[in-house]
Amino acid sequence: MHSSLARKTVLITGASSGFGAATALAFARQGAHLILGARRVDRLEQVAAEARKLGAAAADLHSLDVSKTSDVNSFAAWLRGRSEKVDVLVNNAGGAMGLEPVLDGKDDDWETMMQTNVLGVLRVTRAILPLMLKNPGSIIINIGSVAAHTAYEGGAAYCAAKAGELQITRALRLELCGTGVRVGTVDPGMAETEFSVVRFKGDEARAKKVYEGVQPLKAEDVAEAILWVASRPAHVNIDEMIIKCTDQAAIHKVNRRPVK
Ligand code: NDP
Ligand code: 8X3
């Protein structure tokens, strides 16, 4: 238990599944006040109900589409009616669409990846930062990826988007120096969430193959890392953290056991 997080206001985007949902539950166990956003409100309601059972001081939710400025601004206006400050902002909403080489790439997929992983982080940060600047020690944790650090075939747009997220984090680190507001990125490798089902547009069998013979990260592993970053003392800033499963030494070096 990190008593420093009790009653802290923790805003998590993309809290309806995967890392976001697991992070909400991890902060709930610390007695935090959760602010949850995503497009699937029914799923947010389930996460919030579980969070309250686990000990969250409160769990408020509102629909949020980070790909639309108007939506982000409405979310921020709703939030200002509930809390005067934000202590922890987890910019987690995002994901990949498709795995085609550039030659076969789809505009819709490229645009979605840029809108969520890059512009979404910018929009949400712009809207929420005023609630953090008067609150030294507050922290922004962006969720990047190993894809920000290494390119792979079929990943051009996703790798570009996550590299964009990494550079946004680095620029913010410079801009916020002297304000007391911290910022960093947590960059996971392969983790079994809804990520691949979304990437392959509902093809569950193809998504399962990504993790075949491997023990990937679980959402809870990443949530624990996020909780740890957020619970460092106010004078400590974790700039960049890469977290991978033991079976994944690099994007192209994955230990796979034979499948029986
Ligand atoms: P999930 O698909 O389980 O979760 C993605 C979350 O993002 C959902 O809650 C989804 O909510 C939300 N989201 C997507 N688009 C939007 C949008 N336009 N507006 C608001 N919310 C949105 O996957 P993960 O938990 O794995 O992914 C979380 C983050 O981690 C992503 O940024 C992903 O790129 C990154 N990541 C994932 C890795 C993995 O292997 N799983 C590894 C490294 C990084 P909803 O659909 O309800 O809006
Ligand atoms: C998700 C990890 O390797 O599929 O960000 O790009 S990977």
GROMACS .gro file of C-alpha atoms and ligand atoms in nm, residues 14-19 38-40 64-67 92-95 116-117 143-145 158 162 188-191 193-195 198, ligand 1:
model
   80
   14GLY     CA    1  -0.866   0.406  -2.214
   15ALA     CA    2  -0.978   0.264  -1.879
   16SER     CA    3  -1.236   0.027  -2.030
   17SER     CA    4  -0.996  -0.265  -2.090
   18GLY     CA    5  -0.637  -0.388  -2.078
   19PHE     CA    6  -0.372  -0.172  -1.910
   38ALA     CA    7  -1.305   0.569  -2.281
   39ARG     CA    8  -1.566   0.527  -2.552
   40ARG     CA    9  -1.730   0.209  -2.412
   64LEU     CA   10  -1.420   1.008  -2.388
   65ASP     CA   11  -1.300   0.987  -2.746
   66VAL     CA   12  -0.944   1.117  -2.750
   67SER     CA   13  -0.953   1.146  -3.129
   92ASN     CA   14  -0.312   0.522  -2.201
   93ALA     CA   15  -0.583   0.532  -2.472
   94GLY     CA   16  -0.450   0.409  -2.803
   95GLY     CA   17  -0.355   0.102  -2.997
  116THR     CA   18  -0.530   0.828  -3.071
  117ASN     CA   19  -0.164   0.761  -2.989
  143ILE     CA   20   0.188   0.476  -2.230
  144GLY     CA   21   0.428   0.423  -2.518
  145SER     CA   22   0.565   0.099  -2.655
  158TYR     CA   23   0.214   0.234  -3.525
  162LYS     CA   24   0.454   0.559  -3.058
  188PRO     CA   25   0.572  -0.212  -2.273
  189GLY     CA   26   0.649  -0.497  -2.508
  190MET     CA   27   0.402  -0.771  -2.597
  191ALA     CA   28   0.116  -0.795  -2.349
  193THR     CA   29  -0.491  -0.759  -2.373
  194GLU     CA   30  -0.749  -0.666  -2.636
  195PHE     CA   31  -0.465  -0.495  -2.827
  198VAL     CA   32  -0.839  -0.460  -3.207
  261NDP     P1   33  -0.674  -0.255  -2.516
  261NDP     O1   34  -0.724  -0.263  -2.656
  261NDP     O2   35  -0.717  -0.359  -2.418
  261NDP     O3   36  -0.707  -0.112  -2.455
  261NDP     C1   37  -0.706   0.005  -2.532
  261NDP     C2   38  -0.785   0.112  -2.457
  261NDP     O4   39  -0.777   0.234  -2.532
  261NDP     C3   40  -0.931   0.076  -2.443
  261NDP     O5   41  -0.974   0.108  -2.314
  261NDP     C4   42  -0.999   0.164  -2.546
  261NDP     O6   43  -1.129   0.202  -2.500
  261NDP     C5   44  -0.908   0.286  -2.545
  261NDP     N1   45  -0.920   0.366  -2.666
  261NDP     C6   46  -0.889   0.332  -2.793
  261NDP     N2   47  -0.920   0.432  -2.877
  261NDP     C7   48  -0.973   0.532  -2.800
  261NDP     C8   49  -1.025   0.661  -2.827
  261NDP     N3   50  -1.032   0.709  -2.953
  261NDP     N4   51  -1.070   0.737  -2.724
  261NDP     C9   52  -1.064   0.689  -2.598
  261NDP     N5   53  -1.018   0.568  -2.565
  261NDP    C10   54  -0.973   0.490  -2.666
  261NDP     O7   55  -0.514  -0.255  -2.530
  261NDP     P2   56  -0.397  -0.225  -2.424
  261NDP     O8   57  -0.448  -0.216  -2.288
  261NDP     O9   58  -0.291  -0.322  -2.455
  261NDP    O10   59  -0.348  -0.084  -2.478
  261NDP    C11   60  -0.334   0.030  -2.395
  261NDP    C12   61  -0.220   0.114  -2.448
  261NDP    O11   62  -0.099   0.037  -2.440
  261NDP    C13   63  -0.231   0.157  -2.593
  261NDP    O12   64  -0.184   0.289  -2.604
  261NDP    C14   65  -0.138   0.059  -2.666
  261NDP    O13   66  -0.089   0.113  -2.786
  261NDP    C15   67  -0.030   0.041  -2.563
  261NDP     N6   68   0.054  -0.077  -2.572
  261NDP    C16   69   0.002  -0.204  -2.576
  261NDP    C17   70   0.087  -0.315  -2.579
  261NDP    C18   71   0.037  -0.455  -2.589
  261NDP    O14   72   0.111  -0.543  -2.636
  261NDP     N7   73  -0.084  -0.484  -2.545
  261NDP    C19   74   0.231  -0.298  -2.571
  261NDP    C20   75   0.275  -0.161  -2.567
  261NDP    C21   76   0.189  -0.057  -2.565
  261NDP     P3   77  -1.261   0.216  -2.589
  261NDP    O15   78  -1.247   0.122  -2.705
  261NDP    O16   79  -1.370   0.180  -2.492
  261NDP    O17   80  -1.264   0.361  -2.627
   0.00000   0.00000   0.00000
